Tab-separated table of C-alpha atoms and ligand atoms in Angstrom:
chain	number	residue	atom	x	y	z
A	1	UNK	CA	-3.829	10.082	-44.725
A	2	UNK	CA	-1.563	12.848	-46.007
A	3	UNK	CA	-0.348	13.079	-49.565
A	4	UNK	CA	3.138	12.288	-48.345
A	5	UNK	CA	2.187	9.012	-46.796
A	6	UNK	CA	0.552	8.159	-50.097
A	7	UNK	CA	3.831	8.599	-51.936
A	8	UNK	CA	5.719	6.744	-49.303
A	9	UNK	CA	3.133	4.025	-49.868
A	10	UNK	CA	2.976	3.256	-46.188
A	11	UNK	CA	2.522	-0.452	-45.500
A	12	UNK	CA	-1.102	-1.287	-44.978
A	13	UNK	CA	-1.940	-1.818	-41.313
A	14	UNK	CA	-1.912	-5.502	-40.469
A	15	UNK	CA	-5.513	-5.282	-39.250
A	16	UNK	CA	-6.608	-4.249	-42.740
A	17	UNK	CA	-4.851	-7.255	-44.215
A	18	UNK	CA	-6.459	-9.467	-41.575
A	19	UNK	CA	-9.898	-8.268	-42.586
A	20	UNK	CA	-9.306	-8.777	-46.292
A	21	UNK	CA	-7.897	-12.253	-45.811
A	22	UNK	CA	-10.821	-13.225	-43.637
A	23	UNK	CA	-13.392	-11.906	-46.084
A	24	UNK	CA	-11.905	-13.936	-48.914
A	25	UNK	CA	-11.384	-17.222	-47.107
A	26	UNK	CA	-14.751	-17.085	-45.428
A	27	UNK	CA	-16.651	-16.283	-48.593
A	28	UNK	CA	-15.243	-19.536	-49.976
A	29	UNK	CA	-15.905	-21.522	-46.842
A	30	UNK	CA	-19.492	-20.356	-46.641
A	31	UNK	CA	-20.057	-21.260	-50.279
A	32	UNK	CA	-18.440	-24.645	-49.683
A	33	UNK	CA	-20.852	-25.421	-46.867
A	34	UNK	CA	-23.642	-25.941	-49.341
A	35	UNK	CA	-22.923	-28.577	-51.948
A	36	UNK	CA	-20.070	-31.028	-52.108
A	37	UNK	CA	-16.478	-30.122	-52.692
A	38	UNK	CA	-16.012	-30.704	-56.391
A	39	UNK	CA	-12.298	-30.036	-56.548
A	40	UNK	CA	-11.044	-33.576	-55.921
A	41	UNK	CA	-13.311	-34.890	-58.671
A	42	UNK	CA	-12.419	-32.128	-61.074
A	43	UNK	CA	-8.769	-32.876	-60.533
A	44	UNK	CA	-9.253	-36.579	-61.137
A	45	UNK	CA	-11.199	-36.107	-64.338
A	46	UNK	CA	-8.721	-33.599	-65.712
A	47	UNK	CA	-5.921	-36.023	-65.036
A	48	UNK	CA	-7.709	-38.897	-66.673
A	49	UNK	CA	-8.251	-36.817	-69.819
A	50	UNK	CA	-4.574	-35.939	-69.954
A	51	UNK	CA	-3.640	-39.547	-69.295
A	52	UNK	CA	-5.513	-40.538	-72.431
A	53	UNK	CA	-2.897	-38.753	-74.519
A	54	UNK	CA	0.200	-38.700	-72.387
A	55	UNK	CA	1.668	-41.353	-70.186
A	56	UNK	CA	1.993	-39.340	-66.978
A	57	UNK	CA	3.318	-40.410	-63.622
A	58	UNK	CA	0.592	-39.717	-61.042
A	59	UNK	CA	3.279	-38.951	-58.477
A	60	UNK	CA	4.636	-36.134	-60.602
A	61	UNK	CA	1.456	-34.123	-60.611
A	62	UNK	CA	1.331	-31.005	-58.503
A	63	UNK	CA	-1.986	-29.339	-57.778
A	64	UNK	CA	-2.121	-25.799	-56.449
A	65	UNK	CA	-5.163	-23.832	-55.528
A	66	UNK	CA	-5.282	-20.127	-54.825
A	67	UNK	CA	-8.603	-18.835	-53.619
A	68	UNK	CA	-8.926	-15.188	-54.548
A	69	UNK	CA	-11.577	-12.546	-54.028
A	70	UNK	CA	-12.812	-12.220	-57.599
A	71	UNK	CA	-11.455	-15.381	-59.127
A	72	UNK	CA	-9.653	-18.494	-58.028
A	73	UNK	CA	-6.796	-20.262	-59.718
A	74	UNK	CA	-6.408	-23.976	-60.056
A	75	UNK	CA	-2.969	-24.822	-61.319
A	76	UNK	CA	-1.940	-28.307	-62.406
A	77	UNK	CA	1.744	-28.871	-62.909
A	78	UNK	CA	2.362	-32.145	-64.646
A	79	UNK	CA	5.801	-33.427	-65.328
A	80	UNK	CA	5.766	-34.864	-68.819
A	81	UNK	CA	7.766	-37.947	-69.757
A	82	UNK	CA	11.243	-37.584	-71.229
A	83	UNK	CA	11.704	-36.276	-74.776
A	84	UNK	CA	11.992	-39.711	-76.430
A	85	UNK	CA	8.777	-41.020	-75.021
A	86	UNK	CA	7.063	-37.764	-75.845
A	87	UNK	CA	8.257	-37.962	-79.457
A	88	UNK	CA	6.760	-41.360	-79.967
A	89	UNK	CA	3.602	-40.306	-78.197
A	90	UNK	CA	3.295	-37.289	-80.456
A	91	UNK	CA	3.997	-39.433	-83.499
A	92	UNK	CA	1.318	-41.842	-82.462
A	93	UNK	CA	-1.194	-39.025	-82.062
A	94	UNK	CA	-0.308	-36.963	-85.114
A	95	UNK	CA	0.639	-39.711	-87.514
A	96	UNK	CA	3.849	-39.432	-89.601
A	97	UNK	CA	4.095	-35.630	-89.759
A	98	UNK	CA	7.499	-33.971	-89.332
A	99	UNK	CA	8.545	-33.449	-85.769
A	100	UNK	CA	7.070	-30.163	-84.448
A	101	UNK	CA	9.560	-29.570	-81.613
A	102	UNK	CA	7.152	-30.771	-79.003
A	103	UNK	CA	9.130	-29.529	-75.987
A	104	UNK	CA	9.092	-25.889	-77.092
A	105	UNK	CA	5.449	-26.035	-77.952
A	106	UNK	CA	4.616	-27.303	-74.497
A	107	UNK	CA	6.690	-24.563	-72.867
A	108	UNK	CA	5.205	-21.845	-74.989
A	109	UNK	CA	1.765	-23.063	-74.168
A	110	UNK	CA	2.383	-22.842	-70.447
A	111	UNK	CA	3.879	-19.346	-70.707
A	112	UNK	CA	1.042	-18.072	-72.792
A	113	UNK	CA	-1.640	-19.218	-70.439
A	114	UNK	CA	0.281	-17.861	-67.472
A	115	UNK	CA	0.475	-14.471	-69.172
A	116	UNK	CA	-3.236	-14.581	-69.768
A	117	UNK	CA	-3.677	-14.255	-66.042
A	118	UNK	CA	-5.241	-16.824	-63.812
A	119	UNK	CA	-5.704	-20.260	-65.211
A	120	UNK	CA	-9.155	-21.337	-64.414
A	121	UNK	CA	-8.954	-24.810	-65.762
A	122	UNK	CA	-5.404	-25.949	-65.232
A	123	UNK	CA	-2.090	-25.491	-66.978
A	124	UNK	CA	0.268	-28.124	-68.242
A	125	UNK	CA	3.927	-27.342	-68.009
A	126	UNK	CA	6.886	-29.370	-69.055
A	127	UNK	CA	9.881	-29.763	-66.826
A	128	UNK	CA	13.305	-31.090	-67.801
B	1	UNK	CA	-39.947	-22.499	-19.195
B	2	UNK	CA	-36.287	-21.858	-18.910
B	3	UNK	CA	-34.016	-20.517	-21.601
B	4	UNK	CA	-30.911	-22.395	-22.641
B	5	UNK	CA	-27.849	-20.320	-23.559
B	6	UNK	CA	-24.639	-21.705	-25.017
B	7	UNK	CA	-21.325	-19.859	-24.713
B	8	UNK	CA	-19.392	-21.086	-27.717
B	9	UNK	CA	-16.502	-20.151	-30.004
B	10	UNK	CA	-14.945	-23.007	-31.915
B	11	UNK	CA	-11.487	-21.768	-31.035
B	12	UNK	CA	-9.991	-22.508	-27.641
B	13	UNK	CA	-8.866	-20.051	-25.008
B	14	UNK	CA	-10.875	-17.080	-26.209
B	15	UNK	CA	-12.768	-16.530	-22.953
B	16	UNK	CA	-15.794	-18.859	-22.945
B	17	UNK	CA	-15.378	-20.008	-19.363
B	18	UNK	CA	-14.561	-16.500	-18.136
B	19	UNK	CA	-17.667	-15.230	-19.926
B	20	UNK	CA	-19.872	-18.107	-18.745
B	21	UNK	CA	-18.959	-17.427	-15.132
B	22	UNK	CA	-19.503	-13.695	-15.544
B	23	UNK	CA	-22.778	-14.072	-17.409
B	24	UNK	CA	-24.298	-16.635	-15.096
B	25	UNK	CA	-23.383	-14.463	-12.125
B	26	UNK	CA	-24.811	-11.376	-13.817
B	27	UNK	CA	-28.119	-13.104	-14.586
B	28	UNK	CA	-28.375	-14.354	-11.003
B	29	UNK	CA	-27.629	-10.856	-9.687
B	30	UNK	CA	-30.607	-9.652	-11.711
B	31	UNK	CA	-32.769	-12.097	-9.808
B	32	UNK	CA	-32.965	-14.962	-12.298
B	33	UNK	CA	-32.420	-18.450	-11.000
B	34	UNK	CA	-29.434	-19.541	-13.045
B	35	UNK	CA	-27.337	-22.664	-13.446
B	36	UNK	CA	-24.072	-22.803	-15.362
B	37	UNK	CA	-22.964	-26.192	-16.719
B	38	UNK	CA	-19.423	-27.176	-17.633
B	39	UNK	CA	-19.469	-29.210	-20.887
B	40	UNK	CA	-15.674	-29.458	-21.096
B	41	UNK	CA	-15.540	-33.113	-20.036
B	42	UNK	CA	-12.079	-34.158	-18.912
B	43	UNK	CA	-10.880	-30.577	-18.546
B	44	UNK	CA	-12.916	-29.254	-15.662
B	45	UNK	CA	-12.245	-25.548	-15.105
B	46	UNK	CA	-15.468	-23.704	-14.520
B	47	UNK	CA	-15.338	-24.781	-10.873
B	48	UNK	CA	-12.010	-22.959	-10.427
B	49	UNK	CA	-13.196	-19.804	-12.127
B	50	UNK	CA	-16.349	-19.864	-9.998
B	51	UNK	CA	-14.371	-20.625	-6.854
B	52	UNK	CA	-16.188	-23.820	-5.898
B	53	UNK	CA	-13.500	-26.384	-6.793
B	54	UNK	CA	-13.252	-27.732	-3.261
B	55	UNK	CA	-16.932	-28.471	-3.044
B	56	UNK	CA	-17.252	-30.777	-6.044
B	57	UNK	CA	-18.435	-34.253	-5.085
B	58	UNK	CA	-20.567	-35.464	-7.969
B	59	UNK	CA	-20.635	-34.122	-11.494
B	60	UNK	CA	-22.683	-33.792	-14.697
B	61	UNK	CA	-21.569	-37.205	-15.983
B	62	UNK	CA	-22.507	-38.906	-12.711
B	63	UNK	CA	-25.997	-37.481	-13.139
B	64	UNK	CA	-26.226	-38.583	-16.780
B	65	UNK	CA	-25.179	-42.085	-15.780
B	66	UNK	CA	-27.614	-42.191	-12.870
B	67	UNK	CA	-24.784	-42.456	-10.345
B	68	UNK	CA	-25.922	-39.349	-8.510
B	69	UNK	CA	-29.026	-37.238	-8.223
B	70	UNK	CA	-29.090	-33.834	-9.854
B	71	UNK	CA	-29.582	-32.168	-6.477
B	72	UNK	CA	-26.429	-33.869	-5.211
B	73	UNK	CA	-24.294	-32.620	-8.062
B	74	UNK	CA	-25.541	-29.018	-8.161
B	75	UNK	CA	-23.330	-26.648	-6.192
B	76	UNK	CA	-24.961	-23.557	-4.773
B	77	UNK	CA	-22.834	-20.430	-5.033
B	78	UNK	CA	-21.821	-19.051	-1.650
B	79	UNK	CA	-21.967	-15.408	-2.672
B	80	UNK	CA	-25.079	-15.164	-4.797
B	81	UNK	CA	-28.476	-16.543	-4.010
B	82	UNK	CA	-29.868	-17.699	-7.324
B	83	UNK	CA	-26.681	-19.142	-8.724
B	84	UNK	CA	-25.774	-22.818	-9.160
B	85	UNK	CA	-22.891	-24.633	-10.811
B	86	UNK	CA	-22.980	-28.086	-12.387
B	87	UNK	CA	-19.350	-29.141	-12.717
B	88	UNK	CA	-18.099	-31.682	-15.227
B	89	UNK	CA	-16.086	-34.826	-14.805
B	90	UNK	CA	-12.334	-34.616	-14.589
B	91	UNK	CA	-11.686	-38.245	-15.437
B	92	UNK	CA	-14.019	-39.358	-18.228
B	93	UNK	CA	-13.977	-38.466	-21.865
B	94	UNK	CA	-16.479	-36.597	-23.950
B	95	UNK	CA	-18.151	-39.786	-25.189
B	96	UNK	CA	-19.847	-39.889	-21.805
B	97	UNK	CA	-22.097	-37.090	-23.051
B	98	UNK	CA	-25.019	-38.831	-24.716
B	99	UNK	CA	-27.719	-36.748	-26.317
B	100	UNK	CA	-30.440	-38.541	-24.348
B	101	UNK	CA	-28.528	-38.055	-21.106
B	102	UNK	CA	-27.928	-34.366	-21.713
B	103	UNK	CA	-31.549	-33.869	-22.706
B	104	UNK	CA	-32.779	-35.559	-19.542
B	105	UNK	CA	-30.613	-33.371	-17.294
B	106	UNK	CA	-31.592	-30.192	-19.151
B	107	UNK	CA	-35.272	-31.115	-18.869
B	108	UNK	CA	-34.948	-31.608	-15.144
B	109	UNK	CA	-33.071	-28.328	-14.743
B	110	UNK	CA	-35.591	-26.404	-16.802
B	111	UNK	CA	-38.282	-27.195	-14.241
B	112	UNK	CA	-36.385	-25.148	-11.683
B	113	UNK	CA	-34.250	-22.587	-13.431
B	114	UNK	CA	-34.873	-19.449	-15.472
B	115	UNK	CA	-31.587	-19.697	-17.320
B	116	UNK	CA	-29.374	-22.666	-18.132
B	117	UNK	CA	-25.976	-21.545	-19.361
B	118	UNK	CA	-23.785	-24.100	-21.138
B	119	UNK	CA	-20.035	-23.478	-21.172
B	120	UNK	CA	-18.843	-25.162	-24.364
B	121	UNK	CA	-15.434	-26.756	-24.804
B	122	UNK	CA	-13.293	-25.695	-27.758
B	123	UNK	CA	-13.561	-27.503	-31.069
B	124	UNK	CA	-16.539	-28.916	-32.924
B	125	UNK	CA	-16.558	-32.389	-31.473
B	126	UNK	CA	-19.047	-34.122	-29.250
B	127	UNK	CA	-18.704	-31.875	-26.187
B	128	UNK	CA	-19.132	-28.709	-28.220
B	129	UNK	CA	-21.963	-30.205	-30.283
B	130	UNK	CA	-23.838	-31.380	-27.191
B	131	UNK	CA	-23.461	-28.004	-25.485
B	132	UNK	CA	-25.064	-26.183	-28.386
B	133	UNK	CA	-27.587	-28.781	-29.529
B	134	UNK	CA	-30.438	-27.786	-27.204
B	135	UNK	CA	-29.683	-24.054	-27.109
B	136	UNK	CA	-32.225	-21.281	-27.613
B	137	UNK	CA	-29.570	-18.563	-27.630
B	138	UNK	CA	-25.931	-18.687	-28.607
B	139	UNK	CA	-23.342	-16.218	-27.422
B	140	UNK	CA	-20.417	-16.388	-29.819
B	141	UNK	CA	-17.220	-15.549	-27.960
B	142	UNK	CA	-14.659	-14.171	-30.380
B	143	UNK	CA	-11.261	-12.503	-30.109
B	144	UNK	CA	-10.341	-9.818	-32.656
B	145	UNK	CA	-7.959	-12.172	-34.399
B	146	UNK	CA	-8.171	-14.057	-37.711
B	147	UNK	CA	-8.371	-17.654	-36.516
B	148	UNK	CA	-10.928	-16.870	-33.844
B	149	UNK	CA	-13.183	-15.016	-36.303
B	150	UNK	CA	-12.995	-17.839	-38.804
B	151	UNK	CA	-13.777	-20.462	-36.175
B	152	UNK	CA	-16.721	-18.408	-34.963
B	153	UNK	CA	-18.090	-18.476	-38.469
B	154	UNK	CA	-17.718	-22.237	-38.512
B	155	UNK	CA	-19.668	-22.490	-35.276
B	156	UNK	CA	-22.416	-20.258	-36.670
B	157	UNK	CA	-22.677	-22.714	-39.545
B	158	UNK	CA	-22.965	-25.612	-37.101
B	159	UNK	CA	-25.656	-23.793	-35.101
B	160	UNK	CA	-27.635	-23.245	-38.270
B	161	UNK	CA	-27.444	-26.841	-39.410
B	162	UNK	CA	-26.873	-29.201	-36.501
B	163	UNK	CA	-28.714	-27.748	-33.515
B	164	UNK	CA	-32.040	-29.127	-32.353
B	165	UNK	CA	-33.801	-26.014	-33.610
B	166	UNK	CA	-32.232	-26.417	-37.041
B	167	UNK	CA	-32.941	-30.147	-37.246
B	168	UNK	CA	-36.561	-29.731	-36.208
B	169	UNK	CA	-37.155	-26.705	-38.416
B	170	UNK	CA	-37.965	-24.450	-35.450
B	171	UNK	CA	-37.109	-20.797	-35.108
B	172	UNK	CA	-33.312	-20.614	-35.422
B	173	UNK	CA	-31.022	-20.310	-32.413
B	174	UNK	CA	-30.582	-16.591	-31.754
B	175	UNK	CA	-26.959	-15.532	-32.096
B	176	UNK	CA	-25.052	-12.652	-30.574
B	177	UNK	CA	-21.409	-11.692	-30.638
B	178	UNK	CA	-19.327	-11.176	-27.521
B	179	UNK	CA	-16.007	-9.730	-28.613
B	180	UNK	CA	-13.482	-10.329	-25.858
B	181	UNK	CA	-9.870	-9.343	-25.143
B	182	UNK	CA	-10.372	-6.195	-27.150
B	183	UNK	CA	-7.497	-3.744	-27.008
B	184	UNK	CA	-8.589	-0.292	-28.244
B	185	UNK	CA	-5.009	0.992	-28.320
B	186	UNK	CA	-3.867	-1.752	-30.647
B	187	UNK	CA	-6.976	-1.235	-32.764
B	188	UNK	CA	-6.099	2.437	-33.088
B	189	UNK	CA	-2.590	1.533	-34.178
B	190	UNK	CA	-4.023	-0.696	-36.895
B	191	UNK	CA	-2.720	-3.854	-35.252
B	192	UNK	CA	-6.033	-5.413	-34.320
B	193	UNK	CA	-9.362	-5.950	-36.070
B	194	UNK	CA	-11.965	-3.306	-35.192
B	195	UNK	CA	-15.348	-4.164	-33.691
B	196	UNK	CA	-16.942	-3.068	-36.951
B	197	UNK	CA	-14.675	-5.304	-39.023
B	198	UNK	CA	-15.656	-8.362	-37.033
B	199	UNK	CA	-19.338	-7.412	-37.141
B	200	UNK	CA	-19.194	-6.927	-40.872
B	201	UNK	CA	-17.627	-10.328	-41.384
B	202	UNK	CA	-19.747	-12.376	-38.990
B	203	UNK	CA	-22.948	-10.390	-39.557
B	204	UNK	CA	-24.601	-11.064	-36.194
B	205	UNK	CA	-25.729	-8.530	-33.572
B	206	UNK	CA	-23.220	-7.282	-31.021
B	207	UNK	CA	-23.878	-8.221	-27.425
B	208	UNK	CA	-20.798	-6.648	-25.942
B	209	UNK	CA	-17.121	-5.819	-26.167
B	210	UNK	CA	-14.989	-6.990	-23.253
B	211	UNK	CA	-11.657	-5.203	-23.071
B	212	UNK	CA	-8.370	-6.970	-22.498
B	213	UNK	CA	-8.015	-6.555	-18.764
B	214	UNK	CA	-5.679	-7.603	-15.999
B	215	UNK	CA	-8.717	-7.893	-13.759
B	216	UNK	CA	-9.643	-11.170	-15.495
B	217	UNK	CA	-6.555	-13.005	-14.299
B	218	UNK	CA	-6.792	-11.465	-10.840
B	219	UNK	CA	-10.388	-12.632	-10.594
B	220	UNK	CA	-9.653	-16.184	-11.735
B	221	UNK	CA	-6.724	-16.350	-9.313
B	222	UNK	CA	-9.138	-16.008	-6.448
B	223	UNK	CA	-12.082	-17.872	-7.955
B	224	UNK	CA	-14.339	-14.879	-8.342
B	225	UNK	CA	-16.298	-14.190	-11.554
B	226	UNK	CA	-14.832	-10.944	-12.914
B	227	UNK	CA	-18.272	-9.345	-13.109
B	228	UNK	CA	-18.106	-9.044	-9.322
B	229	UNK	CA	-15.064	-6.777	-9.662
B	230	UNK	CA	-17.227	-3.733	-10.173
B	231	UNK	CA	-14.300	-1.358	-10.422
B	232	UNK	CA	-12.792	-3.128	-13.421
B	233	UNK	CA	-13.432	-2.372	-17.097
B	234	UNK	CA	-14.041	-6.013	-17.847
B	235	UNK	CA	-16.484	-6.368	-14.950
B	236	UNK	CA	-18.462	-3.351	-16.078
B	237	UNK	CA	-18.432	-4.514	-19.680
B	238	UNK	CA	-19.918	-7.865	-18.639
B	239	UNK	CA	-22.581	-6.109	-16.549
B	240	UNK	CA	-23.542	-4.038	-19.607
B	241	UNK	CA	-23.641	-7.141	-21.798
B	242	UNK	CA	-25.983	-8.917	-19.388
B	243	UNK	CA	-28.247	-5.859	-19.460
B	244	UNK	CA	-28.284	-5.911	-23.255
B	245	UNK	CA	-29.017	-9.631	-23.232
B	246	UNK	CA	-32.099	-8.833	-21.162
B	247	UNK	CA	-33.197	-6.324	-23.781
B	248	UNK	CA	-31.909	-3.065	-22.327
B	249	UNK	CA	-30.318	-0.452	-24.528
B	250	UNK	CA	-26.879	0.279	-23.193
B	251	UNK	CA	-24.192	2.163	-25.054
B	252	UNK	CA	-20.947	0.313	-25.722
B	253	UNK	CA	-18.050	1.419	-23.557
B	254	UNK	CA	-14.339	0.549	-23.651
B	255	UNK	CA	-14.225	0.438	-27.446
B	256	UNK	CA	-11.956	3.446	-27.933
B	257	UNK	CA	-8.653	4.229	-26.234
B	258	UNK	CA	-8.783	5.775	-22.786
B	259	UNK	CA	-7.929	9.450	-22.905
B	260	UNK	CA	-4.358	9.665	-21.752
B	261	UNK	CA	-2.818	12.499	-19.815
B	262	UNK	CA	0.195	14.282	-21.228
B	263	UNK	CA	2.400	12.491	-18.756
B	264	UNK	CA	1.556	8.943	-19.829
B	265	UNK	CA	1.774	9.983	-23.475
B	266	UNK	CA	5.285	11.248	-22.922
B	267	UNK	CA	6.096	8.052	-21.120
B	268	UNK	CA	4.928	5.918	-24.010
B	269	UNK	CA	6.820	7.958	-26.500
B	270	UNK	CA	10.054	7.506	-24.643
B	271	UNK	CA	9.379	3.824	-24.042
C	301	ATP	N1	-10.884	-9.914	-21.235
C	301	ATP	C1	-9.777	-10.594	-20.925
C	301	ATP	N2	-8.636	-9.943	-20.614
C	301	ATP	C2	-7.518	-10.629	-20.298
C	301	ATP	N3	-7.428	-11.967	-20.248
C	301	ATP	C3	-8.532	-12.680	-20.542
C	301	ATP	C4	-9.762	-12.045	-20.898
C	301	ATP	N4	-10.680	-13.015	-21.135
C	301	ATP	C5	-10.062	-14.200	-20.939
C	301	ATP	N5	-8.769	-14.009	-20.578
C	301	ATP	C6	-7.780	-15.046	-20.272
C	301	ATP	O1	-7.720	-15.938	-21.358
C	301	ATP	C7	-7.489	-17.261	-20.914
C	301	ATP	C8	-8.532	-18.200	-21.472
C	301	ATP	O2	-9.788	-17.859	-20.931
C	301	ATP	P1	-10.942	-18.936	-20.740
C	301	ATP	O3	-10.463	-20.099	-19.958
C	301	ATP	O4	-12.149	-18.214	-20.258
C	301	ATP	O5	-11.133	-19.358	-22.266
C	301	ATP	P2	-11.975	-20.593	-22.835
C	301	ATP	O6	-12.523	-20.122	-24.135
C	301	ATP	O7	-12.953	-21.081	-21.834
C	301	ATP	O8	-10.841	-21.671	-23.067
C	301	ATP	P3	-11.079	-23.219	-23.466
C	301	ATP	O9	-11.376	-23.209	-24.935
C	301	ATP	O10	-9.796	-23.873	-23.153
C	301	ATP	O11	-12.238	-23.716	-22.653
C	301	ATP	C9	-7.488	-17.213	-19.405
C	301	ATP	O12	-6.146	-17.185	-18.963
C	301	ATP	C10	-8.169	-15.910	-19.078
C	301	ATP	O13	-7.701	-15.362	-17.868
C	302	MG	MG1	-13.311	-23.086	-21.107
C-alpha cells in the first residue's frame, strides 16, 4: 500500500470486512455452544429489579445487543411513565424531600453512561 | 471394513452434490469399490448429476422400509466399474429416514464397498443429521462467502456433538475442508475471502480448492461427474483432492489468478 492510498484512506476491501465480521460472530457462537444462553434470563431479572421501583410497561422495553470483538453491549431502553406518575413514585421512594427534577436526572444518567463507552449492564433512558 | 464419508455444508447450493459425484467417481477410478448415497429425501438430484436418472426403479427409502432389496435399488454406473449410486425417494419426506433403517443399509453396504459416500441435504434437520451420524470422515463443502463459512462452522459443531463417534466417545469424525466456487481473480481484487482466511476461521485441514468453473454446469447438463472432464480446472482440482484424501501430497493449483496475456489484460481494462 502506498503512502498516498493511506491518506486517501482507501475503503477496506469487502473481503477483509467479511473476515472480521465472521471472526467476531463465530467467536460468540462457538462460546454459546457450551452452556445455556443466559441473555433472556439476565434481561428478565434486570427488568424485574427495575419494576420494583418504577411502574414500567413491559411493551415499552427495547433490548438491543451488539456483539463486538473485545466487548459486547447490552442496551435496555425503557420508556418511563409520564412525569406525574414518576413524581409520585419518586416521592414514595425518597420520602418528602424537595423535588429533584427527576426527568433531567434520568436523562443525564443515560448520557453519562453512554459517554462512558459500552454499557455492559444496561442503560435506562427516559423518553417524552 | 468400509469407510463412511459425508459431504456436508449446512448451507444449500454450495456444491455438495457436485462434489459427491466427483469424489465417488474419483475413488472408483482409483480402484475402490464405491457407492454414493443421496440423503436429500424429496429432492432427488444426485441421479441427474450422475446421469442415471432414467434407470431409477427403487430407492434408499424403499430399502429402509423393506419394500425392495438393496441389490435392486443400487444402480451400477455405466462408465466406471466400481461405482454405484443409491438414489433417494422423490415423493416421501425426510421422516422416512430412521436411524435404525439407515444403520441397517449402511451395515449391508459396508460388507461390499470400500467407500460409502453420503451426499447430505442442506440444513441441520433429519436428513442432514442422518447423513453425518455414522460418518468416519466429513468433507466440509464451503464457498468463500460469509454465510457458507458460518454454516460450515455450525456443522462442525454438530459433527463434534451429535455424530455416532461423538455420542459413543470414539475417535472424532475426521474433518477436511473443500473450498468450492473459488474465484482467484475476485480474491485478488479483495472481493472474496482468501483460502487462508477461511482456513484460519474454520481451523480444519484443507482437502482442496475447486475453482468456479463453467465446466461444472456443462458436466451436469449431460449427467457426467465433472471429474471426468479431464481438461477442466474443476475436474483436475477434484482429481487432486481425491489424491490428497488418499494421503498423497499434491500441491494446490488454481488458487491464484491465471497469468493473463497482454491482450486479455487490455480487453479487461477497456471492458
Ligand atoms: N465449482 C463450481 N463452479 C461453478 N458452478 C458450480 C461449482 N460447483 C457447483 N456449482 C453449481 O452450483 C449449483 C449448486 O451445486 P450443487 O447442487 O452441487 O450444490 P448442493 O450443495 O448439492 O445443493 P443442495 O444444498 O441444494 O443439495 C449447481 O448449479 C452447480 O452447477
Ligand atoms: Mg445437493
